[in-house]
Amino acid sequence: MRACRRQAVPYTPVWYMRQAGRSLPEYRKVREGVPMLTACATPELVVEITMQPVRRYGVDAAIFFSDIVVPLKAIGVDLDIRPGVGPVVEAPIRDREGLAALRPLEPDDVPYVTESVRALVGELGGTPLIGFAGAPFTLASYLIEGGPSKNHDNTKAMMYGEPELWHALMERLSEITLAFLRLQVAAGASAVQLFDSWVGAVAPEDYREFVLPHTSRIFAGLADLGVPRIHFGVGTGELLGLLGEAGADVVGVDWRVPLDEAALRVGAGKALQGNLDPAVLLAPWEVVERRARDVLTRGRVAEGHVFNLGHGVLPATDPDQLARLTDLVHEASAR
């Protein structure tokens, strides 16, 4: 929390995106035979899965176990998460009629989220819990395309060709996302991360016109809660300044841009999060150590630094590598 607020810290804190997941044998055991969205709606599973990496690694934060489509499912969107594919939407939204199906999210739609967060806060003690939600552009892409997309053809066709419909869709998704994050904070989350998997697909001028007003609305709508707000996207090297401009306190950086360069692009007044390439963890330890020390060194340029990977933990990662990395970050960065 201190690093997010750009305050002095005794060492660089560390957590990992997707730290609770397929790389952990204990995760695979509790998820066996349980569909993803069922797991996300079962408080005892959410608590157990969120806690697993905290117990195993001694990381400095827990990230709420959920999925970006949970709030969409909760308001009645017909979708599922198919193994090996990702979110699949039965009836893609490509017109005003489809847009009408997106109603506001109410706390009663996701009682399992409030219950899970409260239970986690009690179990975590002094370890912060980071709330989690998907950003409007990425949610819009799934809804428009009907599932994962390489080129986001239909998404961009709406964005460029039907800007009024696009902004109406983004406004609704922003309100749903904001409500989802606010209820997590109300239940006790200490910080929040807005995760934009696919926004790296847009150029800076398009981000400013078609995305920035909506992400800004979310961060402004969280300002009164007083919790650190983290913004992360993939492939966003050219967008880093805009990600900071959107209103986040912390800008997550993927592995493509060195942190010292990222600090220049983001500008003053922001902390940075990142950014070891997750694939480095598949290499021998001496490579991991050298690369991690380089990230720490470059991170000193930032006004605040939270060590993380440049994207999620890969399923093939040896958990012992992450445990060793956590210890290294704490020891090597001790002030």
JSON list of N, CA and C in Angstrom, two decimals, residues 34-74:
[
{"chain": "A", "resi": 34, "resn": "VAL", "atom": "N", "xyz": [-14.56, -28.61, -11.38]},
{"chain": "A", "resi": 34, "resn": "VAL", "atom": "CA", "xyz": [-15.37, -27.43, -11.05]},
{"chain": "A", "resi": 34, "resn": "VAL", "atom": "C", "xyz": [-15.20, -26.40, -12.16]},
{"chain": "A", "resi": 35, "resn": "PRO", "atom": "N", "xyz": [-16.27, -26.05, -12.89]},
{"chain": "A", "resi": 35, "resn": "PRO", "atom": "CA", "xyz": [-16.16, -25.02, -13.93]},
{"chain": "A", "resi": 35, "resn": "PRO", "atom": "C", "xyz": [-15.70, -23.69, -13.34]},
{"chain": "A", "resi": 36, "resn": "MET", "atom": "N", "xyz": [-15.00, -22.90, -14.16]},
{"chain": "A", "resi": 36, "resn": "MET", "atom": "CA", "xyz": [-14.42, -21.65, -13.69]},
{"chain": "A", "resi": 36, "resn": "MET", "atom": "C", "xyz": [-15.46, -20.72, -13.05]},
{"chain": "A", "resi": 37, "resn": "LEU", "atom": "N", "xyz": [-16.58, -20.50, -13.75]},
{"chain": "A", "resi": 37, "resn": "LEU", "atom": "CA", "xyz": [-17.56, -19.56, -13.22]},
{"chain": "A", "resi": 37, "resn": "LEU", "atom": "C", "xyz": [-18.24, -20.08, -11.96]},
{"chain": "A", "resi": 38, "resn": "THR", "atom": "N", "xyz": [-18.32, -21.39, -11.81]},
{"chain": "A", "resi": 38, "resn": "THR", "atom": "CA", "xyz": [-18.83, -21.98, -10.56]},
{"chain": "A", "resi": 38, "resn": "THR", "atom": "C", "xyz": [-17.86, -21.70, -9.43]},
{"chain": "A", "resi": 39, "resn": "ALA", "atom": "N", "xyz": [-16.56, -21.87, -9.71]},
{"chain": "A", "resi": 39, "resn": "ALA", "atom": "CA", "xyz": [-15.55, -21.59, -8.69]},
{"chain": "A", "resi": 39, "resn": "ALA", "atom": "C", "xyz": [-15.60, -20.13, -8.25]},
{"chain": "A", "resi": 40, "resn": "CYS", "atom": "N", "xyz": [-15.79, -19.22, -9.22]},
{"chain": "A", "resi": 40, "resn": "CYS", "atom": "CA", "xyz": [-15.81, -17.79, -8.91]},
{"chain": "A", "resi": 40, "resn": "CYS", "atom": "C", "xyz": [-17.03, -17.40, -8.08]},
{"chain": "A", "resi": 41, "resn": "ALA", "atom": "N", "xyz": [-18.07, -18.24, -8.08]},
{"chain": "A", "resi": 41, "resn": "ALA", "atom": "CA", "xyz": [-19.30, -17.93, -7.35]},
{"chain": "A", "resi": 41, "resn": "ALA", "atom": "C", "xyz": [-19.44, -18.76, -6.08]},
{"chain": "A", "resi": 42, "resn": "THR", "atom": "N", "xyz": [-18.35, -19.44, -5.68]},
{"chain": "A", "resi": 42, "resn": "THR", "atom": "CA", "xyz": [-18.37, -20.29, -4.49]},
{"chain": "A", "resi": 42, "resn": "THR", "atom": "C", "xyz": [-17.40, -19.71, -3.46]},
{"chain": "A", "resi": 43, "resn": "PRO", "atom": "N", "xyz": [-17.90, -19.00, -2.44]},
{"chain": "A", "resi": 43, "resn": "PRO", "atom": "CA", "xyz": [-17.00, -18.27, -1.53]},
{"chain": "A", "resi": 43, "resn": "PRO", "atom": "C", "xyz": [-15.89, -19.11, -0.91]},
{"chain": "A", "resi": 44, "resn": "GLU", "atom": "N", "xyz": [-16.18, -20.34, -0.48]},
{"chain": "A", "resi": 44, "resn": "GLU", "atom": "CA", "xyz": [-15.11, -21.12, 0.15]},
{"chain": "A", "resi": 44, "resn": "GLU", "atom": "C", "xyz": [-14.00, -21.45, -0.85]},
{"chain": "A", "resi": 45, "resn": "LEU", "atom": "N", "xyz": [-14.35, -21.62, -2.13]},
{"chain": "A", "resi": 45, "resn": "LEU", "atom": "CA", "xyz": [-13.32, -21.85, -3.15]},
{"chain": "A", "resi": 45, "resn": "LEU", "atom": "C", "xyz": [-12.55, -20.57, -3.46]},
{"chain": "A", "resi": 46, "resn": "VAL", "atom": "N", "xyz": [-13.27, -19.45, -3.56]},
{"chain": "A", "resi": 46, "resn": "VAL", "atom": "CA", "xyz": [-12.61, -18.16, -3.81]},
{"chain": "A", "resi": 46, "resn": "VAL", "atom": "C", "xyz": [-11.59, -17.86, -2.71]},
{"chain": "A", "resi": 47, "resn": "VAL", "atom": "N", "xyz": [-11.99, -18.08, -1.47]},
{"chain": "A", "resi": 47, "resn": "VAL", "atom": "CA", "xyz": [-11.09, -17.81, -0.34]},
{"chain": "A", "resi": 47, "resn": "VAL", "atom": "C", "xyz": [-9.88, -18.73, -0.39]},
{"chain": "A", "resi": 48, "resn": "GLU", "atom": "N", "xyz": [-10.11, -20.01, -0.58]},
{"chain": "A", "resi": 48, "resn": "GLU", "atom": "CA", "xyz": [-9.01, -20.97, -0.61]},
{"chain": "A", "resi": 48, "resn": "GLU", "atom": "C", "xyz": [-8.04, -20.68, -1.74]},
{"chain": "A", "resi": 49, "resn": "ILE", "atom": "N", "xyz": [-8.56, -20.42, -2.94]},
{"chain": "A", "resi": 49, "resn": "ILE", "atom": "CA", "xyz": [-7.70, -20.19, -4.10]},
{"chain": "A", "resi": 49, "resn": "ILE", "atom": "C", "xyz": [-6.93, -18.88, -3.96]},
{"chain": "A", "resi": 50, "resn": "THR", "atom": "N", "xyz": [-7.59, -17.84, -3.44]},
{"chain": "A", "resi": 50, "resn": "THR", "atom": "CA", "xyz": [-6.91, -16.56, -3.24]},
{"chain": "A", "resi": 50, "resn": "THR", "atom": "C", "xyz": [-5.78, -16.69, -2.21]},
{"chain": "A", "resi": 51, "resn": "MET", "atom": "N", "xyz": [-6.00, -17.51, -1.19]},
{"chain": "A", "resi": 51, "resn": "MET", "atom": "CA", "xyz": [-5.02, -17.65, -0.12]},
{"chain": "A", "resi": 51, "resn": "MET", "atom": "C", "xyz": [-3.83, -18.53, -0.49]},
{"chain": "A", "resi": 52, "resn": "GLN", "atom": "N", "xyz": [-4.01, -19.44, -1.43]},
{"chain": "A", "resi": 52, "resn": "GLN", "atom": "CA", "xyz": [-2.95, -20.41, -1.74]},
{"chain": "A", "resi": 52, "resn": "GLN", "atom": "C", "xyz": [-1.58, -19.78, -2.02]},
{"chain": "A", "resi": 53, "resn": "PRO", "atom": "N", "xyz": [-1.46, -18.79, -2.91]},
{"chain": "A", "resi": 53, "resn": "PRO", "atom": "CA", "xyz": [-0.14, -18.22, -3.16]},
{"chain": "A", "resi": 53, "resn": "PRO", "atom": "C", "xyz": [0.39, -17.39, -2.00]},
{"chain": "A", "resi": 54, "resn": "VAL", "atom": "N", "xyz": [-0.51, -16.82, -1.20]},
{"chain": "A", "resi": 54, "resn": "VAL", "atom": "CA", "xyz": [-0.07, -16.05, -0.03]},
{"chain": "A", "resi": 54, "resn": "VAL", "atom": "C", "xyz": [0.62, -16.98, 0.96]},
{"chain": "A", "resi": 55, "resn": "ARG", "atom": "N", "xyz": [0.02, -18.15, 1.16]},
{"chain": "A", "resi": 55, "resn": "ARG", "atom": "CA", "xyz": [0.63, -19.14, 2.06]},
{"chain": "A", "resi": 55, "resn": "ARG", "atom": "C", "xyz": [1.94, -19.68, 1.49]},
{"chain": "A", "resi": 56, "resn": "ARG", "atom": "N", "xyz": [1.94, -19.97, 0.21]},
{"chain": "A", "resi": 56, "resn": "ARG", "atom": "CA", "xyz": [3.08, -20.65, -0.39]},
{"chain": "A", "resi": 56, "resn": "ARG", "atom": "C", "xyz": [4.27, -19.71, -0.60]},
{"chain": "A", "resi": 57, "resn": "TYR", "atom": "N", "xyz": [4.01, -18.47, -1.04]},
{"chain": "A", "resi": 57, "resn": "TYR", "atom": "CA", "xyz": [5.10, -17.59, -1.44]},
{"chain": "A", "resi": 57, "resn": "TYR", "atom": "C", "xyz": [5.43, -16.49, -0.43]},
{"chain": "A", "resi": 58, "resn": "GLY", "atom": "N", "xyz": [4.48, -16.13, 0.42]},
{"chain": "A", "resi": 58, "resn": "GLY", "atom": "CA", "xyz": [4.71, -14.98, 1.29]},
{"chain": "A", "resi": 58, "resn": "GLY", "atom": "C", "xyz": [4.72, -13.67, 0.52]},
{"chain": "A", "resi": 59, "resn": "VAL", "atom": "N", "xyz": [3.89, -13.58, -0.52]},
{"chain": "A", "resi": 59, "resn": "VAL", "atom": "CA", "xyz": [3.78, -12.34, -1.29]},
{"chain": "A", "resi": 59, "resn": "VAL", "atom": "C", "xyz": [3.15, -11.25, -0.43]},
{"chain": "A", "resi": 60, "resn": "ASP", "atom": "N", "xyz": [3.28, -10.01, -0.88]},
{"chain": "A", "resi": 60, "resn": "ASP", "atom": "CA", "xyz": [2.85, -8.86, -0.07]},
{"chain": "A", "resi": 60, "resn": "ASP", "atom": "C", "xyz": [1.41, -8.44, -0.33]},
{"chain": "A", "resi": 61, "resn": "ALA", "atom": "N", "xyz": [0.73, -9.12, -1.25]},
{"chain": "A", "resi": 61, "resn": "ALA", "atom": "CA", "xyz": [-0.68, -8.83, -1.50]},
{"chain": "A", "resi": 61, "resn": "ALA", "atom": "C", "xyz": [-1.35, -10.06, -2.07]},
{"chain": "A", "resi": 62, "resn": "ALA", "atom": "N", "xyz": [-2.64, -10.17, -1.80]},
{"chain": "A", "resi": 62, "resn": "ALA", "atom": "CA", "xyz": [-3.48, -11.19, -2.44]},
{"chain": "A", "resi": 62, "resn": "ALA", "atom": "C", "xyz": [-4.29, -10.50, -3.53]},
{"chain": "A", "resi": 63, "resn": "ILE", "atom": "N", "xyz": [-4.56, -11.22, -4.61]},
{"chain": "A", "resi": 63, "resn": "ILE", "atom": "CA", "xyz": [-5.43, -10.70, -5.67]},
{"chain": "A", "resi": 63, "resn": "ILE", "atom": "C", "xyz": [-6.70, -11.53, -5.65]},
{"chain": "A", "resi": 64, "resn": "PHE", "atom": "N", "xyz": [-7.84, -10.86, -5.62]},
{"chain": "A", "resi": 64, "resn": "PHE", "atom": "CA", "xyz": [-9.13, -11.54, -5.53]},
{"chain": "A", "resi": 64, "resn": "PHE", "atom": "C", "xyz": [-9.31, -12.50, -6.69]},
{"chain": "A", "resi": 65, "resn": "PHE", "atom": "N", "xyz": [-9.60, -13.77, -6.39]},
{"chain": "A", "resi": 65, "resn": "PHE", "atom": "CA", "xyz": [-9.80, -14.77, -7.43]},
{"chain": "A", "resi": 65, "resn": "PHE", "atom": "C", "xyz": [-11.16, -14.58, -8.07]},
{"chain": "A", "resi": 66, "resn": "SER", "atom": "N", "xyz": [-11.15, -14.21, -9.34]},
{"chain": "A", "resi": 66, "resn": "SER", "atom": "CA", "xyz": [-12.39, -13.98, -10.07]},
{"chain": "A", "resi": 66, "resn": "SER", "atom": "C", "xyz": [-12.07, -14.07, -11.55]},
{"chain": "A", "resi": 67, "resn": "ASP", "atom": "N", "xyz": [-13.01, -13.64, -12.37]},
{"chain": "A", "resi": 67, "resn": "ASP", "atom": "CA", "xyz": [-12.77, -13.57, -13.81]},
{"chain": "A", "resi": 67, "resn": "ASP", "atom": "C", "xyz": [-13.43, -12.30, -14.32]},
{"chain": "A", "resi": 68, "resn": "ILE", "atom": "N", "xyz": [-12.88, -11.76, -15.41]},
{"chain": "A", "resi": 68, "resn": "ILE", "atom": "CA", "xyz": [-13.40, -10.48, -15.89]},
{"chain": "A", "resi": 68, "resn": "ILE", "atom": "C", "xyz": [-14.86, -10.56, -16.33]},
{"chain": "A", "resi": 69, "resn": "VAL", "atom": "N", "xyz": [-15.35, -11.76, -16.68]},
{"chain": "A", "resi": 69, "resn": "VAL", "atom": "CA", "xyz": [-16.74, -11.85, -17.15]},
{"chain": "A", "resi": 69, "resn": "VAL", "atom": "C", "xyz": [-17.74, -12.12, -16.02]},
{"chain": "A", "resi": 70, "resn": "VAL", "atom": "N", "xyz": [-17.28, -12.25, -14.79]},
{"chain": "A", "resi": 70, "resn": "VAL", "atom": "CA", "xyz": [-18.19, -12.55, -13.67]},
{"chain": "A", "resi": 70, "resn": "VAL", "atom": "C", "xyz": [-19.35, -11.54, -13.58]},
{"chain": "A", "resi": 71, "resn": "PRO", "atom": "N", "xyz": [-19.09, -10.22, -13.61]},
{"chain": "A", "resi": 71, "resn": "PRO", "atom": "CA", "xyz": [-20.22, -9.30, -13.52]},
{"chain": "A", "resi": 71, "resn": "PRO", "atom": "C", "xyz": [-21.18, -9.39, -14.71]},
{"chain": "A", "resi": 72, "resn": "LEU", "atom": "N", "xyz": [-20.67, -9.73, -15.89]},
{"chain": "A", "resi": 72, "resn": "LEU", "atom": "CA", "xyz": [-21.55, -9.89, -17.05]},
{"chain": "A", "resi": 72, "resn": "LEU", "atom": "C", "xyz": [-22.46, -11.10, -16.88]},
{"chain": "A", "resi": 73, "resn": "LYS", "atom": "N", "xyz": [-21.88, -12.19, -16.42]},
{"chain": "A", "resi": 73, "resn": "LYS", "atom": "CA", "xyz": [-22.69, -13.39, -16.13]},
{"chain": "A", "resi": 73, "resn": "LYS", "atom": "C", "xyz": [-23.74, -13.08, -15.08]},
{"chain": "A", "resi": 74, "resn": "ALA", "atom": "N", "xyz": [-23.37, -12.27, -14.09]},
{"chain": "A", "resi": 74, "resn": "ALA", "atom": "CA", "xyz": [-24.27, -11.97, -12.97]},
{"chain": "A", "resi": 74, "resn": "ALA", "atom": "C", "xyz": [-25.48, -11.16, -13.40]}
]
